[in-house]
């Protein structure tokens, strides 16, 4: 049995333990994942680790990213129903049910060493899935720290820690490709090669690569305020965010 097969087996067994859990339990797991990086102690620890290991961004902005982006995303998803009956078309006699996808392979970048995997973890747990992260080489130490924190907090709410795992062996495209090909869904954030490989995995894949964000400025808005916001966004975390503005119209 390969290394990937072993962690996939653990992920599968962990997911089976929660297959009959209700929405409240799934919501609590998502909150636990969010708190694992939002907590100021952890946000700071992971921000310092990310800057040290990757050489990208700055600690102060990464702390803000670890806290406020995760909080905003949690606010967006927490009220969504992700298990059981979610809709009904009485006219046509159709009922729509949601169920977990299964095991998610998460491919994450060095630019957002903690924030991106934390989001992937939160979304996966909210929908009752297990997740295995394949981080970029530079971000691996930070991701391992994040995963340890999440696993520790999952145990506190009687959730199986093996719902959240990451590759701890030395990074290789072979390991990442094997994980992607054996998971049920791939979520990829990274460079062009990572995204292309995820689409070639033979499994459903959701990918996003480098940002190239254009901004259209209306003539009706306060130009000085707009300029200040664009500058702040562009230099935030040393311009490592893919959402930073790249052109202005």
PDB file of C-alpha atoms in Angstrom:
ATOM      1  CA  UNK A   1       0.000   0.000   0.000  1.00  0.00           C
ATOM      2  CA  UNK A   2       1.450   3.366  -1.038  1.00  0.00           C
ATOM      3  CA  UNK A   3       1.788   6.367   1.257  1.00  0.00           C
ATOM      4  CA  UNK A   4      -1.127   8.076  -0.508  1.00  0.00           C
ATOM      5  CA  UNK A   5      -3.282   4.951  -0.215  1.00  0.00           C
ATOM      6  CA  UNK A   6      -2.653   4.878   3.543  1.00  0.00           C
ATOM      7  CA  UNK A   7      -3.762   8.471   4.178  1.00  0.00           C
ATOM      8  CA  UNK A   8      -6.733   8.077   1.816  1.00  0.00           C
ATOM      9  CA  UNK A   9      -7.813   4.998   3.785  1.00  0.00           C
ATOM     10  CA  UNK A  10      -7.657   6.994   7.025  1.00  0.00           C
ATOM     11  CA  UNK A  11      -9.622   9.829   5.428  1.00  0.00           C
ATOM     12  CA  UNK A  12     -12.292   7.410   4.218  1.00  0.00           C
ATOM     13  CA  UNK A  13     -12.676   5.749   7.617  1.00  0.00           C
ATOM     14  CA  UNK A  14     -12.927   9.164   9.300  1.00  0.00           C
ATOM     15  CA  UNK A  15     -15.632  10.321   6.911  1.00  0.00           C
ATOM     16  CA  UNK A  16     -17.706   7.214   7.491  1.00  0.00           C
ATOM     17  CA  UNK A  17     -17.777   8.106  11.184  1.00  0.00           C
ATOM     18  CA  UNK A  18     -19.619  11.361  10.429  1.00  0.00           C
ATOM     19  CA  UNK A  19     -21.861  10.214   7.570  1.00  0.00           C
ATOM     20  CA  UNK A  20     -24.953  10.328   9.799  1.00  0.00           C
ATOM     21  CA  UNK A  21     -24.132  13.606  11.554  1.00  0.00           C
ATOM     22  CA  UNK A  22     -26.545  16.516  11.248  1.00  0.00           C
ATOM     23  CA  UNK A  23     -26.070  20.037   9.930  1.00  0.00           C
ATOM     24  CA  UNK A  24     -25.291  21.430  13.374  1.00  0.00           C
ATOM     25  CA  UNK A  25     -22.349  19.058  13.730  1.00  0.00           C
ATOM     26  CA  UNK A  26     -20.995  19.985  10.279  1.00  0.00           C
ATOM     27  CA  UNK A  27     -21.381  23.672  11.105  1.00  0.00           C
ATOM     28  CA  UNK A  28     -19.443  23.180  14.330  1.00  0.00           C
ATOM     29  CA  UNK A  29     -16.599  21.534  12.437  1.00  0.00           C
ATOM     30  CA  UNK A  30     -16.447  24.486  10.057  1.00  0.00           C
ATOM     31  CA  UNK A  31     -16.362  26.884  13.009  1.00  0.00           C
ATOM     32  CA  UNK A  32     -13.580  24.847  14.610  1.00  0.00           C
ATOM     33  CA  UNK A  33     -11.548  25.057  11.395  1.00  0.00           C
ATOM     34  CA  UNK A  34     -12.090  28.816  11.215  1.00  0.00           C
ATOM     35  CA  UNK A  35     -11.174  29.341  14.871  1.00  0.00           C
ATOM     36  CA  UNK A  36      -7.991  27.327  14.361  1.00  0.00           C
ATOM     37  CA  UNK A  37      -6.572  30.143  12.236  1.00  0.00           C
ATOM     38  CA  UNK A  38      -8.669  33.113  13.396  1.00  0.00           C
ATOM     39  CA  UNK A  39      -7.505  32.824  17.025  1.00  0.00           C
ATOM     40  CA  UNK A  40      -4.913  35.610  17.347  1.00  0.00           C
ATOM     41  CA  UNK A  41      -2.299  33.272  18.811  1.00  0.00           C
ATOM     42  CA  UNK A  42      -2.634  30.867  15.883  1.00  0.00           C
ATOM     43  CA  UNK A  43      -3.053  33.628  13.300  1.00  0.00           C
ATOM     44  CA  UNK A  44       0.244  35.123  14.436  1.00  0.00           C
ATOM     45  CA  UNK A  45       2.054  31.787  14.658  1.00  0.00           C
ATOM     46  CA  UNK A  46       0.988  30.793  11.151  1.00  0.00           C
ATOM     47  CA  UNK A  47       1.706  34.236   9.693  1.00  0.00           C
ATOM     48  CA  UNK A  48       5.264  34.208  11.050  1.00  0.00           C
ATOM     49  CA  UNK A  49       5.776  30.657   9.838  1.00  0.00           C
ATOM     50  CA  UNK A  50       4.497  31.504   6.355  1.00  0.00           C
ATOM     51  CA  UNK A  51       6.780  34.516   5.930  1.00  0.00           C
ATOM     52  CA  UNK A  52       9.786  32.660   7.315  1.00  0.00           C
ATOM     53  CA  UNK A  53       9.291  29.542   5.207  1.00  0.00           C
ATOM     54  CA  UNK A  54       8.171  31.079   1.911  1.00  0.00           C
ATOM     55  CA  UNK A  55       9.886  34.478   1.957  1.00  0.00           C
ATOM     56  CA  UNK A  56       6.625  35.969   0.677  1.00  0.00           C
ATOM     57  CA  UNK A  57       4.429  38.689   2.172  1.00  0.00           C
ATOM     58  CA  UNK A  58       4.716  40.246   5.610  1.00  0.00           C
ATOM     59  CA  UNK A  59       3.618  39.110   9.045  1.00  0.00           C
ATOM     60  CA  UNK A  60       1.278  42.000   9.902  1.00  0.00           C
ATOM     61  CA  UNK A  61      -0.793  41.625   6.745  1.00  0.00           C
ATOM     62  CA  UNK A  62      -0.841  37.840   6.912  1.00  0.00           C
ATOM     63  CA  UNK A  63      -2.288  38.054  10.424  1.00  0.00           C
ATOM     64  CA  UNK A  64      -5.105  40.211   9.019  1.00  0.00           C
ATOM     65  CA  UNK A  65      -5.568  37.790   6.118  1.00  0.00           C
ATOM     66  CA  UNK A  66      -5.659  34.800   8.460  1.00  0.00           C
ATOM     67  CA  UNK A  67      -8.316  36.480  10.567  1.00  0.00           C
ATOM     68  CA  UNK A  68     -10.576  38.599   8.418  1.00  0.00           C
ATOM     69  CA  UNK A  69     -10.684  36.586   5.192  1.00  0.00           C
ATOM     70  CA  UNK A  70     -11.555  33.443   7.104  1.00  0.00           C
ATOM     71  CA  UNK A  71     -14.184  35.283   9.142  1.00  0.00           C
ATOM     72  CA  UNK A  72     -15.758  36.752   6.014  1.00  0.00           C
ATOM     73  CA  UNK A  73     -15.889  33.360   4.318  1.00  0.00           C
ATOM     74  CA  UNK A  74     -17.350  31.701   7.403  1.00  0.00           C
ATOM     75  CA  UNK A  75     -20.073  34.363   7.499  1.00  0.00           C
ATOM     76  CA  UNK A  76     -20.888  33.602   3.862  1.00  0.00           C
ATOM     77  CA  UNK A  77     -21.263  29.844   4.302  1.00  0.00           C
ATOM     78  CA  UNK A  78     -22.409  29.190   7.866  1.00  0.00           C
ATOM     79  CA  UNK A  79     -26.153  29.503   7.168  1.00  0.00           C
ATOM     80  CA  UNK A  80     -26.014  27.348   4.017  1.00  0.00           C
ATOM     81  CA  UNK A  81     -27.580  23.892   4.209  1.00  0.00           C
ATOM     82  CA  UNK A  82     -25.121  21.262   2.992  1.00  0.00           C
ATOM     83  CA  UNK A  83     -26.671  17.965   4.072  1.00  0.00           C
ATOM     84  CA  UNK A  84     -30.056  16.349   3.556  1.00  0.00           C
ATOM     85  CA  UNK A  85     -32.997  17.928   1.755  1.00  0.00           C
ATOM     86  CA  UNK A  86     -32.094  21.403   0.526  1.00  0.00           C
ATOM     87  CA  UNK A  87     -34.834  22.219  -1.992  1.00  0.00           C
ATOM     88  CA  UNK A  88     -38.104  20.996  -3.453  1.00  0.00           C
ATOM     89  CA  UNK A  89     -39.975  21.554  -6.705  1.00  0.00           C
ATOM     90  CA  UNK A  90     -43.507  20.615  -5.639  1.00  0.00           C
ATOM     91  CA  UNK A  91     -44.964  21.330  -9.074  1.00  0.00           C
ATOM     92  CA  UNK A  92     -42.811  18.657 -10.713  1.00  0.00           C
ATOM     93  CA  UNK A  93     -42.486  16.425  -7.659  1.00  0.00           C
ATOM     94  CA  UNK A  94     -38.726  16.834  -7.422  1.00  0.00           C
ATOM     95  CA  UNK A  95     -36.766  16.924  -4.168  1.00  0.00           C
ATOM     96  CA  UNK A  96     -33.094  17.908  -4.046  1.00  0.00           C
ATOM     97  CA  UNK A  97     -30.750  16.399  -1.467  1.00  0.00           C
ATOM     98  CA  UNK A  98     -27.162  17.344  -0.662  1.00  0.00           C
ATOM     99  CA  UNK A  99     -24.543  14.828   0.361  1.00  0.00           C
ATOM    100  CA  UNK A 100     -20.748  14.830   0.774  1.00  0.00           C
ATOM    101  CA  UNK A 101     -18.518  14.348  -2.254  1.00  0.00           C
ATOM    102  CA  UNK A 102     -16.105  12.183  -0.258  1.00  0.00           C
ATOM    103  CA  UNK A 103     -12.369  12.769  -0.105  1.00  0.00           C
ATOM    104  CA  UNK A 104     -11.103  16.118  -1.354  1.00  0.00           C
ATOM    105  CA  UNK A 105      -7.554  16.645  -2.613  1.00  0.00           C
ATOM    106  CA  UNK A 106      -6.482  20.195  -1.823  1.00  0.00           C
ATOM    107  CA  UNK A 107      -3.548  21.640  -3.781  1.00  0.00           C
ATOM    108  CA  UNK A 108      -2.388  24.891  -2.169  1.00  0.00           C
ATOM    109  CA  UNK A 109       0.157  27.630  -2.992  1.00  0.00           C
ATOM    110  CA  UNK A 110       3.036  29.313  -1.179  1.00  0.00           C
ATOM    111  CA  UNK A 111       1.555  32.818  -1.551  1.00  0.00           C
ATOM    112  CA  UNK A 112      -1.207  32.090   0.973  1.00  0.00           C
ATOM    113  CA  UNK A 113       0.507  29.341   2.926  1.00  0.00           C
ATOM    114  CA  UNK A 114      -2.059  29.220   5.746  1.00  0.00           C
ATOM    115  CA  UNK A 115      -5.126  31.145   4.553  1.00  0.00           C
ATOM    116  CA  UNK A 116      -5.850  29.071   1.427  1.00  0.00           C
ATOM    117  CA  UNK A 117      -5.629  25.617   3.057  1.00  0.00           C
ATOM    118  CA  UNK A 118      -7.646  26.926   6.022  1.00  0.00           C
ATOM    119  CA  UNK A 119     -10.418  27.935   3.622  1.00  0.00           C
ATOM    120  CA  UNK A 120     -10.318  24.578   1.852  1.00  0.00           C
ATOM    121  CA  UNK A 121     -10.529  22.784   5.208  1.00  0.00           C
ATOM    122  CA  UNK A 122     -13.445  24.908   6.390  1.00  0.00           C
ATOM    123  CA  UNK A 123     -15.428  24.415   3.178  1.00  0.00           C
ATOM    124  CA  UNK A 124     -14.767  20.666   3.118  1.00  0.00           C
ATOM    125  CA  UNK A 125     -15.846  20.081   6.713  1.00  0.00           C
ATOM    126  CA  UNK A 126     -18.927  22.257   6.276  1.00  0.00           C
ATOM    127  CA  UNK A 127     -20.088  19.837   3.578  1.00  0.00           C
ATOM    128  CA  UNK A 128     -19.149  16.704   5.520  1.00  0.00           C
ATOM    129  CA  UNK A 129     -16.080  15.792   3.479  1.00  0.00           C
ATOM    130  CA  UNK A 130     -12.593  14.716   4.464  1.00  0.00           C
ATOM    131  CA  UNK A 131      -9.650  16.614   3.017  1.00  0.00           C
ATOM    132  CA  UNK A 132      -6.002  15.860   2.270  1.00  0.00           C
ATOM    133  CA  UNK A 133      -3.756  18.816   1.472  1.00  0.00           C
ATOM    134  CA  UNK A 134      -0.791  18.749  -0.876  1.00  0.00           C
ATOM    135  CA  UNK A 135       0.976  22.045  -0.127  1.00  0.00           C
ATOM    136  CA  UNK A 136       3.641  23.737  -2.196  1.00  0.00           C
ATOM    137  CA  UNK A 137       7.171  22.830  -1.013  1.00  0.00           C
ATOM    138  CA  UNK A 138       7.847  26.191   0.626  1.00  0.00           C
ATOM    139  CA  UNK A 139       4.514  26.217   2.449  1.00  0.00           C
ATOM    140  CA  UNK A 140       4.628  22.628   3.717  1.00  0.00           C
ATOM    141  CA  UNK A 141       5.908  23.381   7.236  1.00  0.00           C
ATOM    142  CA  UNK A 142       3.205  26.009   7.724  1.00  0.00           C
ATOM    143  CA  UNK A 143       0.463  23.711   6.459  1.00  0.00           C
ATOM    144  CA  UNK A 144       1.615  20.921   8.766  1.00  0.00           C
ATOM    145  CA  UNK A 145       1.314  23.330  11.713  1.00  0.00           C
ATOM    146  CA  UNK A 146      -2.166  24.398  10.601  1.00  0.00           C
ATOM    147  CA  UNK A 147      -3.349  20.822  10.180  1.00  0.00           C
ATOM    148  CA  UNK A 148      -2.060  19.865  13.635  1.00  0.00           C
ATOM    149  CA  UNK A 149      -4.030  22.740  15.183  1.00  0.00           C
ATOM    150  CA  UNK A 150      -7.230  21.834  13.318  1.00  0.00           C
ATOM    151  CA  UNK A 151      -6.923  18.142  14.217  1.00  0.00           C
ATOM    152  CA  UNK A 152      -6.409  18.985  17.882  1.00  0.00           C
ATOM    153  CA  UNK A 153      -9.520  21.170  17.876  1.00  0.00           C
ATOM    154  CA  UNK A 154     -11.620  18.575  16.039  1.00  0.00           C
ATOM    155  CA  UNK A 155     -10.909  16.087  18.813  1.00  0.00           C
ATOM    156  CA  UNK A 156     -12.379  18.577  21.294  1.00  0.00           C
ATOM    157  CA  UNK A 157     -15.785  18.301  19.601  1.00  0.00           C
ATOM    158  CA  UNK A 158     -15.567  14.526  19.142  1.00  0.00           C
ATOM    159  CA  UNK A 159     -14.893  14.749  15.424  1.00  0.00           C
ATOM    160  CA  UNK A 160     -12.370  12.335  13.885  1.00  0.00           C
ATOM    161  CA  UNK A 161      -9.058  14.156  13.343  1.00  0.00           C
ATOM    162  CA  UNK A 162      -8.270  12.152  10.201  1.00  0.00           C
ATOM    163  CA  UNK A 163     -10.901  14.213   8.399  1.00  0.00           C
ATOM    164  CA  UNK A 164      -8.033  16.688   7.932  1.00  0.00           C
ATOM    165  CA  UNK A 165      -4.614  15.497   6.765  1.00  0.00           C
ATOM    166  CA  UNK A 166      -1.716  16.720   4.654  1.00  0.00           C
ATOM    167  CA  UNK A 167       1.190  15.190   2.790  1.00  0.00           C
ATOM    168  CA  UNK A 168       4.196  15.252   5.108  1.00  0.00           C
ATOM    169  CA  UNK A 169       6.709  13.550   2.812  1.00  0.00           C
ATOM    170  CA  UNK A 170       9.025  15.663   0.664  1.00  0.00           C
ATOM    171  CA  UNK A 171       6.962  17.341  -2.025  1.00  0.00           C
ATOM    172  CA  UNK A 172       6.842  15.769  -5.463  1.00  0.00           C
ATOM    173  CA  UNK A 173       4.503  16.099  -8.427  1.00  0.00           C
ATOM    174  CA  UNK A 174       4.182  12.308  -8.399  1.00  0.00           C
ATOM    175  CA  UNK A 175       2.672  12.333  -4.891  1.00  0.00           C
ATOM    176  CA  UNK A 176       0.383  15.243  -5.730  1.00  0.00           C
ATOM    177  CA  UNK A 177      -0.776  13.627  -8.965  1.00  0.00           C
ATOM    178  CA  UNK A 178      -1.426  10.312  -7.208  1.00  0.00           C
ATOM    179  CA  UNK A 179      -3.491  12.062  -4.539  1.00  0.00           C
ATOM    180  CA  UNK A 180      -5.505  13.960  -7.142  1.00  0.00           C
ATOM    181  CA  UNK A 181      -6.185  10.808  -9.154  1.00  0.00           C
ATOM    182  CA  UNK A 182      -7.414   8.879  -6.104  1.00  0.00           C
ATOM    183  CA  UNK A 183      -9.529  11.568  -4.436  1.00  0.00           C
ATOM    184  CA  UNK A 184     -13.182  12.238  -5.277  1.00  0.00           C
ATOM    185  CA  UNK A 185     -12.748  15.957  -5.981  1.00  0.00           C
ATOM    186  CA  UNK A 186      -9.737  18.212  -6.520  1.00  0.00           C
ATOM    187  CA  UNK A 187      -9.561  21.825  -5.356  1.00  0.00           C
ATOM    188  CA  UNK A 188      -6.446  23.524  -6.697  1.00  0.00           C
ATOM    189  CA  UNK A 189      -4.992  26.972  -6.112  1.00  0.00           C
ATOM    190  CA  UNK A 190      -1.565  27.649  -7.576  1.00  0.00           C
ATOM    191  CA  UNK A 191       0.526  28.078 -10.677  1.00  0.00           C
ATOM    192  CA  UNK A 192      -0.451  27.042 -14.184  1.00  0.00           C
ATOM    193  CA  UNK A 193       1.175  23.594 -13.976  1.00  0.00           C
ATOM    194  CA  UNK A 194      -0.653  22.716 -10.747  1.00  0.00           C
ATOM    195  CA  UNK A 195      -4.008  23.674 -12.271  1.00  0.00           C
ATOM    196  CA  UNK A 196      -3.364  21.834 -15.519  1.00  0.00           C
ATOM    197  CA  UNK A 197      -2.342  18.682 -13.655  1.00  0.00           C
ATOM    198  CA  UNK A 198      -5.472  18.824 -11.500  1.00  0.00           C
ATOM    199  CA  UNK A 199      -7.624  18.952 -14.637  1.00  0.00           C
ATOM    200  CA  UNK A 200      -5.742  15.931 -16.010  1.00  0.00           C
ATOM    201  CA  UNK A 201      -6.356  13.895 -12.843  1.00  0.00           C
ATOM    202  CA  UNK A 202      -9.489  12.279 -14.213  1.00  0.00           C
ATOM    203  CA  UNK A 203     -11.513  13.601 -11.300  1.00  0.00           C
ATOM    204  CA  UNK A 204     -13.808  16.648 -11.035  1.00  0.00           C
ATOM    205  CA  UNK A 205     -11.547  19.643 -10.406  1.00  0.00           C
ATOM    206  CA  UNK A 206     -12.033  23.245  -9.339  1.00  0.00           C
ATOM    207  CA  UNK A 207      -8.987  25.391 -10.016  1.00  0.00           C
ATOM    208  CA  UNK A 208      -7.833  28.977  -9.895  1.00  0.00           C
ATOM    209  CA  UNK A 209      -4.408  30.230 -10.945  1.00  0.00           C
ATOM    210  CA  UNK A 210      -2.644  33.594 -11.025  1.00  0.00           C
ATOM    211  CA  UNK A 211      -4.877  36.627 -10.618  1.00  0.00           C
ATOM    212  CA  UNK A 212      -5.036  39.408 -13.184  1.00  0.00           C
ATOM    213  CA  UNK A 213      -7.727  41.617 -11.734  1.00  0.00           C
ATOM    214  CA  UNK A 214      -8.958  44.638 -13.705  1.00  0.00           C
ATOM    215  CA  UNK A 215     -10.800  47.435 -11.896  1.00  0.00           C
ATOM    216  CA  UNK A 216     -13.362  49.684 -13.552  1.00  0.00           C
ATOM    217  CA  UNK A 217     -13.687  53.056 -11.814  1.00  0.00           C
ATOM    218  CA  UNK A 218     -17.003  54.836 -12.225  1.00  0.00           C
ATOM    219  CA  UNK A 219     -16.994  58.573 -12.827  1.00  0.00           C
ATOM    220  CA  UNK A 220     -19.645  58.895 -10.106  1.00  0.00           C
ATOM    221  CA  UNK A 221     -17.518  57.716  -7.166  1.00  0.00           C
ATOM    222  CA  UNK A 222     -15.064  59.554  -4.904  1.00  0.00           C
ATOM    223  CA  UNK A 223     -11.793  59.199  -6.790  1.00  0.00           C
ATOM    224  CA  UNK A 224      -9.531  59.876  -3.791  1.00  0.00           C
ATOM    225  CA  UNK A 225     -11.197  57.148  -1.717  1.00  0.00           C
ATOM    226  CA  UNK A 226     -11.001  54.711  -4.644  1.00  0.00           C
ATOM    227  CA  UNK A 227      -7.311  55.442  -5.168  1.00  0.00           C
ATOM    228  CA  UNK A 228      -6.523  54.908  -1.476  1.00  0.00           C
ATOM    229  CA  UNK A 229      -8.351  51.582  -1.463  1.00  0.00           C
ATOM    230  CA  UNK A 230      -6.646  50.366  -4.637  1.00  0.00           C
ATOM    231  CA  UNK A 231      -3.203  51.295  -3.325  1.00  0.00           C
ATOM    232  CA  UNK A 232      -3.912  49.563  -0.012  1.00  0.00           C
ATOM    233  CA  UNK A 233      -5.105  46.456  -1.823  1.00  0.00           C
ATOM    234  CA  UNK A 234      -2.198  46.380  -4.262  1.00  0.00           C
ATOM    235  CA  UNK A 235       0.508  46.563  -1.596  1.00  0.00           C
ATOM    236  CA  UNK A 236      -1.285  44.331   0.936  1.00  0.00           C
ATOM    237  CA  UNK A 237       0.917  41.396   1.965  1.00  0.00           C
ATOM    238  CA  UNK A 238       3.531  42.640  -0.520  1.00  0.00           C
ATOM    239  CA  UNK A 239       1.094  42.163  -3.418  1.00  0.00           C
ATOM    240  CA  UNK A 240       0.974  38.369  -3.058  1.00  0.00           C
ATOM    241  CA  UNK A 241      -2.840  38.176  -3.144  1.00  0.00           C
ATOM    242  CA  UNK A 242      -4.309  37.057  -6.465  1.00  0.00           C
ATOM    243  CA  UNK A 243      -7.149  39.541  -5.856  1.00  0.00           C
ATOM    244  CA  UNK A 244      -4.783  42.543  -6.036  1.00  0.00           C
ATOM    245  CA  UNK A 245      -5.675  45.004  -8.801  1.00  0.00           C
ATOM    246  CA  UNK A 246      -3.490  44.648 -11.890  1.00  0.00           C
ATOM    247  CA  UNK A 247      -5.076  47.216 -14.194  1.00  0.00           C
ATOM    248  CA  UNK A 248      -7.364  50.218 -13.834  1.00  0.00           C
ATOM    249  CA  UNK A 249      -9.953  51.399 -16.323  1.00  0.00           C
TER     250      UNK A 249
END
